[in-house]
Coordinates of C-alpha atoms in Angstrom, one line a residue:
M461 CA -4.4 233.3 156.4
T462 CA -3.9 230.9 153.6
L463 CA -6.7 230.9 150.9
S464 CA -7.8 227.6 149.4
P465 CA -7.0 227.2 145.6
G466 CA -10.7 227.3 144.8
L467 CA -11.3 230.5 146.8
R468 CA -8.2 232.2 145.4
T469 CA -9.3 231.4 141.8
G470 CA -12.7 232.8 142.5
L471 CA -11.4 236.0 143.9
L472 CA -9.0 236.5 141.1
A473 CA -11.7 235.8 138.5
A474 CA -14.0 238.3 140.2
V475 CA -11.2 240.9 140.1
F476 CA -10.7 240.2 136.4
L477 CA -14.4 240.6 135.7
L478 CA -14.5 243.9 137.8
F479 CA -11.6 245.3 135.9
S480 CA -13.3 244.4 132.5
Q481 CA -16.3 246.2 133.5
M482 CA -14.3 249.2 134.6
L483 CA -13.1 249.5 131.0
F484 CA -16.5 248.5 129.4
W485 CA -18.9 251.0 130.9
P486 CA -16.8 254.2 130.5
L487 CA -16.4 253.3 126.8
V488 CA -20.1 252.8 126.5
D489 CA -21.1 256.0 128.2
F490 CA -18.5 258.1 126.2
A491 CA -19.5 256.6 122.8
E492 CA -23.3 257.1 123.5
R493 CA -22.8 260.8 124.5
I494 CA -20.8 261.9 121.4
A495 CA -23.0 260.0 119.0
R496 CA -26.3 261.0 120.2
P497 CA -27.8 264.5 120.2
S498 CA -28.9 265.7 123.6
A499 CA -32.1 267.1 122.0
I500 CA -33.7 263.9 120.9
D501 CA -37.5 264.4 120.5
P502 CA -39.3 262.7 123.5
R503 CA -42.9 262.7 122.0
P504 CA -44.5 259.2 122.5
A505 CA -46.1 259.0 119.1
I506 CA -46.3 260.6 115.6
T507 CA -48.9 260.5 113.0
F508 CA -48.8 259.3 109.2
T509 CA -50.9 258.7 106.3
A510 CA -50.5 255.8 103.8
L511 CA -49.2 256.4 100.3
G512 CA -49.3 254.2 97.2
E513 CA -46.5 253.5 94.8
D514 CA -47.2 256.8 93.0
R515 CA -46.9 258.5 96.5
R516 CA -50.7 259.5 96.4
V517 CA -52.7 259.2 99.7
I518 CA -54.6 255.9 99.9
A519 CA -56.8 254.3 102.6
G520 CA -59.2 257.3 102.4
G521 CA -56.7 259.6 103.8
E522 CA -57.0 258.0 107.2
V523 CA -54.4 259.3 109.8
F524 CA -52.5 256.5 111.5
T525 CA -50.4 256.6 114.7
A526 CA -46.9 255.2 115.1
K527 CA -46.0 254.7 118.8
R528 CA -42.6 254.9 120.2
Q529 CA -40.9 251.6 121.1
K530 CA -38.2 252.3 123.7
Q531 CA -35.3 254.2 122.1
Q532 CA -35.5 252.4 118.8
G533 CA -38.1 254.5 117.1
Y534 CA -41.7 254.6 116.2
Y535 CA -43.5 251.5 114.8
A536 CA -47.1 250.9 113.4
P537 CA -48.6 248.0 111.5
L538 CA -48.0 248.1 107.8
V539 CA -51.1 249.5 105.9
P540 CA -52.2 247.0 103.2
G541 CA -51.2 248.2 99.8
A542 CA -49.0 251.1 101.2
A543 CA -45.6 251.6 99.6
Y544 CA -44.8 254.7 101.5
A545 CA -45.8 256.4 104.7
R546 CA -46.0 260.3 105.0
F547 CA -45.1 261.2 108.7
A548 CA -46.1 264.6 109.9
I549 CA -44.0 266.2 112.6
S550 CA -44.9 269.5 114.0
F551 CA -42.4 271.7 116.0
A552 CA -42.1 275.3 117.2
V553 CA -39.4 277.8 116.3
I554 CA -38.5 280.9 118.4
D555 CA -36.0 282.5 116.0
P556 CA -36.2 281.5 112.4
E557 CA -32.8 283.1 111.7
V558 CA -31.0 280.6 113.9
P559 CA -29.7 277.7 111.8
M560 CA -31.7 274.5 112.4
G561 CA -31.5 271.1 111.1
F562 CA -33.3 267.7 111.2
Y563 CA -31.5 264.7 112.5
A564 CA -32.7 261.0 112.4
S565 CA -30.8 258.2 114.2
R566 CA -31.2 255.9 111.2
R567 CA -31.2 256.7 107.5
D568 CA -34.4 255.4 106.1
D569 CA -35.5 255.8 102.5
F570 CA -36.6 259.3 102.8
A571 CA -38.2 259.8 99.3
E572 CA -39.1 263.4 100.0
I573 CA -39.0 265.9 102.9
R574 CA -41.1 269.2 102.9
L575 CA -40.9 271.9 105.4
N576 CA -44.1 274.0 105.6
G577 CA -44.9 273.0 102.1
M578 CA -41.4 273.7 100.7
I579 CA -39.4 270.7 99.4
V580 CA -36.2 270.3 101.4
Q581 CA -35.1 266.9 99.8
P582 CA -36.6 266.3 96.4
E583 CA -35.1 262.9 95.6
V584 CA -34.4 259.6 97.2
T585 CA -31.1 259.8 99.2
V586 CA -28.6 257.2 98.4
S587 CA -26.8 256.4 101.6
R588 CA -23.2 255.1 101.7
Q589 CA -24.4 251.7 102.6
Q590 CA -28.0 250.4 102.2
G591 CA -28.6 247.8 104.9
S592 CA -31.8 246.4 105.8
V593 CA -31.3 246.3 109.5
N594 CA -28.6 248.7 110.4
V595 CA -27.9 251.9 108.4
G596 CA -26.2 255.2 109.2
P597 CA -27.8 258.3 110.6
Y598 CA -29.4 261.1 108.6
F599 CA -29.0 264.9 108.8
V600 CA -30.3 267.7 106.6
P601 CA -30.3 271.4 107.3
L602 CA -33.6 273.2 107.3
P603 CA -33.7 276.3 105.1
S604 CA -34.2 279.4 107.1
A605 CA -36.5 280.7 104.3
A606 CA -39.0 278.0 105.0
L607 CA -39.0 278.4 108.8
R608 CA -41.7 280.4 110.5
E609 CA -41.8 281.8 114.0
G610 CA -44.0 279.6 116.1
A611 CA -45.6 276.4 114.7
N612 CA -44.0 274.6 111.8
M613 CA -44.7 271.3 110.0
L614 CA -42.3 268.8 108.7
E615 CA -43.5 266.1 106.3
L616 CA -41.4 263.0 105.4
D617 CA -42.3 260.4 102.8
V618 CA -40.6 257.2 103.8
R619 CA -40.7 253.9 101.9
A620 CA -42.3 251.1 103.8
T621 CA -40.1 248.0 104.3
G622 CA -40.5 244.8 106.2
T623 CA -43.7 244.2 108.0
V624 CA -44.2 247.5 109.8
N625 CA -44.1 251.3 109.1
D626 CA -41.2 252.6 111.2
F627 CA -39.6 255.9 111.8
P628 CA -36.3 256.4 113.7
T629 CA -35.8 258.6 116.7
F630 CA -35.2 262.2 115.7
A631 CA -34.2 265.6 116.7
I632 CA -35.0 269.1 115.4
G633 CA -32.7 271.8 116.7
D634 CA -29.3 273.5 116.5
A635 CA -27.8 272.6 113.1
D636 CA -24.1 272.5 114.3
A637 CA -24.9 270.3 117.3
L638 CA -26.9 267.9 115.1
A639 CA -24.3 267.9 112.4
R640 CA -21.5 267.0 115.0
A641 CA -23.6 264.1 116.4
H642 CA -24.3 263.0 112.8
R643 CA -20.6 262.8 111.9
W644 CA -19.8 260.8 115.1
R645 CA -22.7 258.4 114.6
T646 CA -21.8 258.0 110.8
F647 CA -18.2 257.1 111.9
M648 CA -19.3 254.6 114.4
L649 CA -22.2 253.0 112.2
L650 CA -20.5 253.2 108.7
D651 CA -16.8 253.6 108.9
L652 CA -16.0 251.4 112.0
P653 CA -18.1 248.4 110.8
L654 CA -16.5 248.5 107.3
A655 CA -13.0 248.8 108.9
G656 CA -13.9 246.0 111.4
I657 CA -15.0 243.7 108.7
A658 CA -11.7 244.2 106.8
I659 CA -9.6 243.8 109.9
Q660 CA -11.4 240.8 111.2
L661 CA -11.1 239.0 107.9
F662 CA -7.4 240.0 107.7
T663 CA -6.9 238.5 111.1
V664 CA -8.7 235.3 110.1
L665 CA -6.4 234.9 107.1
L666 CA -3.3 235.7 109.2
C667 CA -4.3 233.0 111.7
A668 CA -5.0 230.6 108.8
V669 CA -1.5 230.9 107.2
V670 CA 0.5 230.5 110.4
V671 CA 1.5 227.0 111.5
W672 CA 0.4 226.8 115.1
P673 CA 1.5 224.3 117.7
R674 CA -0.9 221.5 118.2
E675 CA -1.9 222.7 121.7
D676 CA -2.8 226.2 120.3
R677 CA -5.0 225.0 117.4
P678 CA -8.4 224.7 119.2
R679 CA -8.0 228.2 120.5
I680 CA -6.8 229.8 117.3
N681 CA -9.6 227.9 115.4
A682 CA -12.1 229.4 117.9
V683 CA -10.7 232.9 117.4
M684 CA -11.0 232.5 113.6
L685 CA -14.6 231.3 113.9
L686 CA -15.5 234.2 116.2
L687 CA -13.9 236.9 114.0
G688 CA -15.4 235.4 110.9
L689 CA -18.9 235.3 112.3
S690 CA -18.6 238.7 113.8
A691 CA -17.7 240.1 110.4
A692 CA -20.6 238.3 108.8
S693 CA -23.0 239.5 111.3
S694 CA -21.9 243.2 110.7
A695 CA -22.1 242.6 106.9
T696 CA -25.5 241.2 107.3
L697 CA -26.7 244.2 109.3
S698 CA -25.0 246.8 107.2
Y699 CA -24.8 245.7 103.5
I700 CA -27.8 243.5 102.7
P701 CA -30.0 245.8 100.6
P702 CA -33.7 246.4 101.6
T703 CA -34.8 244.7 98.2
W704 CA -33.8 241.3 99.6
P705 CA -36.6 239.3 101.3
F706 CA -36.8 240.4 104.9
A707 CA -36.9 236.8 106.1
I708 CA -33.5 236.0 104.5
T709 CA -31.9 239.0 106.2
I710 CA -33.3 237.9 109.6
A711 CA -32.2 234.3 109.0
L712 CA -28.6 235.3 108.1
Y713 CA -28.4 237.6 111.0
V714 CA -29.8 235.2 113.5
L715 CA -27.3 232.4 112.3
S716 CA -24.3 234.6 112.3
S717 CA -25.3 236.1 115.7
A718 CA -26.0 232.7 117.3
G719 CA -22.7 231.5 116.0
I720 CA -20.9 234.3 117.8
G721 CA -22.2 232.8 121.1
L722 CA -21.1 229.2 120.2
A723 CA -17.7 230.4 119.0
A724 CA -17.3 232.3 122.3
M725 CA -18.0 229.1 124.2
H726 CA -15.6 227.2 121.9
Y727 CA -12.9 229.7 122.7
A728 CA -13.5 229.9 126.4
Q729 CA -13.4 226.2 126.8
S730 CA -10.4 225.6 124.7
D731 CA -8.6 228.3 126.8
G732 CA -8.0 225.9 129.7
A733 CA -11.1 226.7 131.8
V734 CA -13.8 224.3 133.1
T735 CA -15.7 222.5 130.4
L736 CA -19.3 223.4 131.0
V737 CA -20.8 222.2 127.7
P738 CA -19.1 219.0 126.1
G739 CA -17.8 219.6 122.6
R740 CA -20.1 217.0 121.0
V741 CA -23.1 219.1 122.4
L742 CA -21.8 222.2 120.8
R743 CA -21.3 220.4 117.5
W744 CA -24.9 219.2 117.7
I745 CA -26.1 222.7 118.4
W746 CA -24.2 223.8 115.3
L747 CA -26.0 221.2 113.2
A748 CA -29.4 222.0 114.7
L749 CA -29.1 225.8 114.4
P750 CA -29.9 226.2 110.7
V751 CA -33.0 224.0 111.3
L752 CA -34.2 226.0 114.3
V753 CA -33.9 229.2 112.3
A754 CA -35.4 227.9 109.0
V755 CA -38.6 226.7 110.7
P756 CA -40.1 230.1 111.9
M757 CA -38.9 231.6 108.6
V758 CA -40.8 229.1 106.5
W759 CA -43.8 229.4 108.8
A760 CA -43.9 233.1 108.4
H761 CA -43.9 232.7 104.7
L762 CA -46.8 230.3 104.8
E763 CA -48.7 232.5 107.4
P764 CA -47.9 236.1 106.5
A765 CA -50.3 237.3 109.3
S766 CA -48.0 235.9 111.8
A767 CA -44.8 236.9 110.2
A768 CA -44.1 239.9 112.3
A769 CA -44.6 237.9 115.6
L770 CA -42.4 235.0 114.3
Y771 CA -39.6 237.4 113.3
A772 CA -39.6 239.2 116.6
G773 CA -39.8 235.9 118.5
T774 CA -36.8 234.5 116.6
L775 CA -34.8 237.6 117.1
K776 CA -35.5 237.7 120.7
A777 CA -34.7 234.0 121.3
S778 CA -31.4 234.5 119.4
F779 CA -30.7 237.6 121.6
W780 CA -31.2 235.6 124.8
F781 CA -29.1 232.6 123.4
V782 CA -26.1 234.8 122.5
S783 CA -26.2 236.8 125.7
A784 CA -26.2 233.7 127.9
L785 CA -23.3 232.0 125.9
C786 CA -21.3 235.2 125.9
A787 CA -21.9 235.7 129.6
L788 CA -20.7 232.1 130.4
A789 CA -17.7 232.5 128.1
G790 CA -16.8 235.7 129.9
V791 CA -16.9 233.9 133.2
L792 CA -14.8 231.1 131.9
L793 CA -12.2 233.4 130.5
A794 CA -12.0 235.1 134.0
V795 CA -11.4 231.7 135.5
A796 CA -8.8 231.0 132.9
A797 CA -7.1 234.2 133.6
A798 CA -7.1 233.5 137.3
R799 CA -5.5 230.2 136.8
G800 CA -3.1 231.1 134.1
G801 CA -1.6 234.2 135.8
M802 CA -0.5 236.9 133.3
A803 CA -0.4 234.5 130.2
F804 CA -2.7 235.6 127.5
W805 CA -4.3 238.2 129.9
F806 CA -4.6 240.9 127.2
E807 CA -6.3 238.6 124.7
R808 CA -8.7 237.3 127.5
L809 CA -9.5 240.8 128.6
V810 CA -10.3 242.2 125.2
L811 CA -12.4 239.1 124.5
T812 CA -14.4 239.5 127.8
V813 CA -15.0 243.1 127.0
S814 CA -16.1 242.2 123.4
F815 CA -18.4 239.6 124.8
C816 CA -20.0 242.4 127.0
F817 CA -20.5 244.6 124.0
F818 CA -22.2 241.6 122.2
I819 CA -24.5 241.1 125.3
L820 CA -25.3 244.8 125.5
D821 CA -26.2 244.9 121.8
R822 CA -28.7 242.0 122.2
L823 CA -30.2 243.0 125.5
G824 CA -30.5 246.6 124.3
S825 CA -32.9 245.3 121.7
I826 CA -35.1 243.6 124.4
F827 CA -35.0 246.2 127.2
E828 CA -34.7 249.9 127.4
L829 CA -31.2 250.3 128.8
H830 CA -29.4 253.5 130.0
S831 CA -25.8 254.5 130.9
L832 CA -24.6 253.1 134.2
F833 CA -23.4 256.6 135.0
D834 CA -26.4 258.7 133.9
P835 CA -29.9 257.2 133.6
A836 CA -30.7 260.1 131.2
V837 CA -28.5 258.7 128.6
P838 CA -30.1 255.8 126.7
L839 CA -28.0 253.1 125.1
T840 CA -29.0 253.0 121.4
L841 CA -25.8 252.3 119.4
P842 CA -25.6 248.9 117.7
W843 CA -22.4 247.6 119.3
S844 CA -21.8 244.4 117.4
P845 CA -20.6 246.2 114.1
I846 CA -18.6 248.7 116.2
V847 CA -16.6 246.2 118.3
G848 CA -15.2 244.6 115.1
V849 CA -12.3 247.1 114.9
P850 CA -11.0 246.8 118.5
L851 CA -11.6 243.1 118.6
G852 CA -9.7 242.5 115.2
L853 CA -6.8 244.9 116.2
S854 CA -6.5 243.3 119.7
M855 CA -6.3 239.8 118.2
I856 CA -3.6 241.1 115.7
L857 CA -1.7 242.6 118.6
S858 CA -2.1 239.4 120.6
L859 CA -0.8 237.4 117.7
A860 CA 2.1 239.7 117.3
R861 CA 2.9 239.4 120.9
Q862 CA 2.8 235.6 120.7
A863 CA 4.9 235.6 117.6
S864 CA 7.4 237.9 119.5
E865 CA 7.3 235.5 122.5
A866 CA 7.8 232.5 120.1
R867 CA 10.8 234.3 118.5
R868 CA 12.3 235.1 121.8
T869 CA 11.8 231.4 122.8
V870 CA 13.4 230.3 119.6
V871 CA 16.5 232.6 120.1
Q872 CA 16.9 231.3 123.7
S873 CA 16.5 227.8 122.5
N874 CA 19.1 228.4 119.7
A875 CA 21.4 229.9 122.3
I876 CA 21.0 226.9 124.6
L877 CA 21.4 224.5 121.5
A878 CA 24.5 226.3 120.4
A879 CA 26.1 226.0 124.0
E880 CA 25.1 222.3 124.0
L881 CA 26.6 222.0 120.5
V882 CA 29.8 223.4 121.7
Q883 CA 29.9 221.0 124.6
Q884 CA 29.1 218.1 122.4
N885 CA 31.8 219.1 119.9
A886 CA 34.3 219.2 122.7
K887 CA 33.1 215.7 123.9
L888 CA 33.3 214.5 120.2
E889 CA 36.8 215.9 119.9
A890 CA 37.9 214.3 123.1
S891 CA 36.3 211.0 122.0
Y892 CA 37.9 211.2 118.6
E893 CA 41.3 211.9 120.1
A894 CA 40.8 208.9 122.4
Q895 CA 39.7 206.7 119.5
K896 CA 42.7 207.9 117.5
Q897 CA 45.0 207.0 120.2
M898 CA 43.3 203.5 120.5
L899 CA 43.6 203.1 116.8
Q900 CA 47.2 204.0 116.9
R901 CA 47.9 201.5 119.6
E902 CA 46.0 198.8 117.7
V903 CA 48.0 199.6 114.6
M904 CA 51.2 199.4 116.6
L905 CA 50.1 196.0 118.0
V906 CA 49.3 194.7 114.5
E907 CA 52.7 195.9 113.3
R908 CA 54.5 194.3 116.3
Q909 CA 52.6 191.0 115.6
R910 CA 53.6 191.2 112.0
I911 CA 57.2 192.0 112.8
V912 CA 57.4 189.2 115.3
R913 CA 55.9 186.8 112.8
D914 CA 58.2 187.8 110.1
M915 CA 61.2 187.5 112.3
H916 CA 60.0 184.1 113.6
D917 CA 59.2 182.7 110.3
G918 CA 62.2 184.3 108.4
I919 CA 65.2 185.3 110.4
G920 CA 64.4 183.0 113.3
G921 CA 64.1 179.9 111.0
Q922 CA 67.2 180.7 109.1
L923 CA 69.3 181.4 112.3
L924 CA 67.9 178.2 113.9
G925 CA 68.8 176.1 110.8
L926 CA 72.2 177.7 110.7
M927 CA 72.8 177.0 114.4
M928 CA 71.9 173.4 113.9
Q929 CA 74.3 173.0 111.1
V930 CA 77.0 174.6 113.1
R931 CA 76.5 172.3 116.1
G932 CA 76.5 169.3 113.8
G933 CA 79.8 170.4 112.3
G934 CA 78.2 170.3 108.7
A935 CA 78.3 173.9 108.0
S936 CA 81.3 175.5 106.3
P937 CA 82.3 179.0 106.7
V938 CA 80.9 179.9 103.3
E939 CA 77.5 178.4 104.2
V940 CA 77.5 180.3 107.6
E941 CA 78.3 183.5 105.8
Q942 CA 75.5 183.0 103.2
G943 CA 73.0 182.2 106.0
L944 CA 74.0 185.3 107.9
Q945 CA 73.7 187.4 104.7
A946 CA 70.2 186.0 104.0
S947 CA 69.2 186.9 107.6
I948 CA 70.5 190.4 107.3
A949 CA 68.6 190.8 104.0
D950 CA 65.4 189.7 105.7
L951 CA 66.1 192.0 108.6
R952 CA 66.4 195.0 106.1
L953 CA 63.1 194.0 104.4
I954 CA 61.4 194.0 107.8
V955 CA 62.9 197.4 108.6
D956 CA 61.8 198.7 105.3
S957 CA 58.3 197.6 105.7
M958 CA 57.9 199.9 108.7
D959 CA 58.0 202.9 106.5
S960 CA 54.8 205.0 106.6
A961 CA 54.5 205.6 102.9
E962 CA 53.5 209.3 103.3
E963 CA 54.2 210.1 99.6
G964 CA 52.0 209.3 96.6
L965 CA 51.9 205.9 95.0
A966 CA 54.4 206.7 92.3
E967 CA 57.0 208.0 94.8
T968 CA 56.4 205.0 97.0
L969 CA 57.0 202.6 94.1
R970 CA 60.2 204.4 93.1
A971 CA 61.5 204.2 96.9
F972 CA 60.6 200.6 96.9
E973 CA 62.6 199.8 93.8
H974 CA 65.6 201.6 95.2
R975 CA 65.6 199.7 98.5
V976 CA 65.0 196.2 97.1
R977 CA 67.1 196.3 93.9
S978 CA 70.5 195.9 95.7
Q979 CA 69.1 193.2 98.1
I980 CA 67.7 191.1 95.1
E981 CA 70.7 191.6 93.0
A982 CA 73.1 190.8 95.9
A983 CA 71.2 187.4 96.1
G984 CA 72.2 186.8 92.5
I985 CA 68.7 187.5 91.1
A986 CA 68.0 190.0 88.4
L987 CA 65.2 192.6 88.9
D988 CA 63.1 194.1 86.1
F989 CA 61.1 197.0 87.4
F990 CA 58.4 198.9 85.2
A991 CA 56.1 201.6 86.6
E992 CA 53.6 203.8 84.7
V993 CA 51.8 205.4 87.6
D994 CA 50.0 208.8 87.3
E995 CA 51.8 211.2 89.7
A996 CA 48.3 212.6 90.9
I997 CA 47.2 209.3 92.4
D998 CA 47.3 209.4 96.2
L999 CA 45.5 206.6 98.0
G1000 CA 46.4 208.0 101.3
P1001 CA 49.2 206.8 103.7
R1002 CA 47.5 203.6 105.1
P1003 CA 46.3 202.2 101.7
T1004 CA 49.6 203.0 100.1
L1005 CA 51.4 201.2 102.9
Q1006 CA 49.2 198.2 102.3
V1007 CA 50.1 198.1 98.6
L1008 CA 53.8 198.4 99.7
R1009 CA 53.5 195.5 102.1
I1010 CA 51.9 193.3 99.4
L1011 CA 54.9 194.1 97.1
Q1012 CA 57.5 193.4 99.9
E1013 CA 55.8 190.1 100.8
A1014 CA 55.5 189.0 97.2
V1015 CA 59.2 189.9 96.4
T1016 CA 60.4 188.3 99.7
N1017 CA 58.6 185.1 98.9
A1018 CA 60.0 185.0 95.4
M1019 CA 63.6 185.6 96.7
R1020 CA 63.2 182.8 99.4
H1021 CA 61.2 180.1 97.9
S1022 CA 61.0 180.3 94.1
G1023 CA 64.7 179.6 93.1
A1024 CA 64.2 182.2 90.4
R1025 CA 66.9 184.0 88.5
R1026 CA 64.8 186.9 87.5
I1027 CA 62.0 188.8 89.3
T1028 CA 59.7 191.1 87.3
V1029 CA 57.5 194.0 88.8
K1030 CA 55.2 195.7 86.4
S1031 CA 52.9 198.7 87.7
L1032 CA 50.2 200.3 85.6
A1033 CA 48.0 203.1 87.2
P1034 CA 46.2 205.7 85.0
A1035 CA 44.7 208.7 86.8
A1036 CA 41.1 207.1 86.5
G1037 CA 42.3 203.8 87.8
P1038 CA 42.4 200.9 88.4
I1039 CA 45.9 200.2 89.8
R1040 CA 47.4 197.0 88.5
I1041 CA 50.6 195.5 89.9
A1042 CA 52.0 192.1 88.8
I1043 CA 55.1 190.4 90.5
S1044 CA 56.3 187.4 88.5
D1045 CA 59.4 185.2 88.6
D1046 CA 61.0 182.4 86.5
G1047 CA 61.3 180.0 89.4
T1048 CA 60.0 176.5 89.8
G1049 CA 56.5 177.5 90.9
L1050 CA 54.4 176.3 93.7
P1051 CA 54.7 172.6 94.4
E1052 CA 51.8 170.3 93.4
G1053 CA 49.3 170.0 96.4
F1054 CA 50.5 173.3 97.9
R1055 CA 48.5 174.5 100.8
R1056 CA 48.1 178.3 101.3
G1057 CA 50.1 179.4 104.4
R1058 CA 49.8 182.5 106.5
G1059 CA 51.8 184.6 104.1
L1060 CA 49.5 184.2 101.1
T1061 CA 46.4 184.5 103.2
S1062 CA 47.7 187.7 104.6
L1063 CA 48.3 189.0 101.1
E1064 CA 44.7 188.2 100.0
T1065 CA 43.3 189.8 103.1
R1066 CA 45.2 193.0 102.5
A1067 CA 43.9 193.1 99.0
R1068 CA 40.4 192.7 100.0
N1069 CA 40.7 195.4 102.7
L1070 CA 41.9 197.8 99.8
G1071 CA 38.7 196.9 98.0
G1072 CA 40.7 195.1 95.3
A1073 CA 41.7 191.4 94.4
L1074 CA 44.8 189.4 94.4
T1075 CA 45.1 186.5 91.8
I1076 CA 48.0 183.9 91.9
E1077 CA 49.0 181.9 88.9
S1078 CA 51.8 179.3 89.2
G1079 CA 53.3 176.7 86.9
S1080 CA 56.6 175.1 85.8
E1081 CA 57.7 178.4 84.3
G1082 CA 57.3 180.4 87.5
T1083 CA 54.7 182.2 89.6
R1084 CA 52.8 185.4 89.0
L1085 CA 50.8 187.5 91.6
A1086 CA 48.5 190.2 90.2
L1087 CA 47.0 192.9 92.3
E1088 CA 44.2 195.1 91.2
V1089 CA 43.0 198.1 93.4
P1090 CA 40.6 200.9 92.5
V1091 CA 41.9 204.4 92.8
S1092 CA 39.1 205.2 95.4
A1093 CA 40.6 202.8 97.9
S1094 CA 39.5 203.7 101.5
P1095 CA 42.0 205.7 103.4
G1096 CA 41.1 203.6 106.5
A1097 CA 42.0 200.3 104.8
D1098 CA 44.0 198.2 107.1

């Protein structure tokens, strides 16, 4: 049977939620059992008298009753003018020698504790953290000297705060068992929240400094918002002192608490699940939230008689708001986990369980909840501060896992890129070799064309003219011999020009002088050759060959056409450049109206390709060609 995609997603989401509850409820049951004495006093009410600032009885010594409200403690309206309330708790003792103690689930401002008239705590206890809403537990051993067999009376003077006289749930019994429960509850209510605030803020900073991919930024921003508001909520509960106006404490807690629900929805909807609430609606809720909280606070200030009801109503509304949003966010995370397979499953699971703790904390303030495994175990722990440590640590682990996956992806990508780079290098080398061969063929073709041109224009013309003279009978043996000698000289120049000029410029010029001197002097022309060239100058084979060809062409033209009796070649090339070479003769010069032929054009082209310049000066005293080339001539000049 093949399941439809929608049914399959629903089943997987249900399995995900079931698994999250299988983790959630055992943790709740275990924590509640170790952090709560089994001997919590079940009496439905306790009595008290009102005290003034000097701790003297007021209101005519009238005895008031504080009734128990679920598992949270005992509450009664605040007596006008009362600064303290003296609660009286009677209890029975069977054996006064057995160590006994007094345990309270919340450390209130116990100004003084007396047992059967003996002072047990003479001064105000300074707790490790003085929060207005959430503080640690309290334990004090009861001195055996003050205990009596049978009925005993414990009197506790408690400072009145807020709008009601309140007294926490308590237990009087075995000192060791109560001390053990006190240590566990102190760890959960004081140590874990403080560590949770630090870990969550560290995680926020860690997320802030990492450069995330664009597609991950909405989810990471939602995580940062969630952790920051969770830390703010814990700090509000645990560290705002009772001296602050109670309305400010309530407003800050409601804002941070409601923000947790909105951040949970932001995260769940950015995680790829269905968008239930459009983003613009969530933004409007963010903007309206401070106003919605400020209105009842201001009203309570203007109408003190209705303050208690307004505070309670605001808190209850925020509890329902956060619970609903966290529940929706948990469902959306389950759907995202069902659609995304194993991707981010750990992060989604931890957040879903954390959302359940947020819900339990809020609903536990509205309803009297008990353990799922034992109805006799009430749920009294404030879970929002406690969940900060596992929430922050799990997000750090999730970030570390993502960083590890990113590093593995980078390593794999680098390996793939390295392999592709090797392939591309091989292709480039093959392409370079092919281009090199093509360039060599092109150079050979250019050389062939030059040789053909030189043979056609030089040797070919001379032999053709000589043949015409022989046919006409006008050529003497001496003229034939001279013509053949000129053709042989041209042929040698052509062969010499095929040298590759692999040496430096100075060596190339010396070799050039050695080759052409005998040819020029054999033609009856004197050669003056001067060269002051730095030995370190090396233009490269091809540019050097171009300089050599310019020299050969200029000297050949002077031998053939100038009618000169002396040819002078001067070369000057310091290490820093430029290279200056001048070829001059004492011939007749270029005729008036002379038009540049292919030879001179070729010389100028070669000079430009070298990055230099060629100038020609001619007159009745002869012709002078001057070549100037920078030392940085390109090796690729052609």
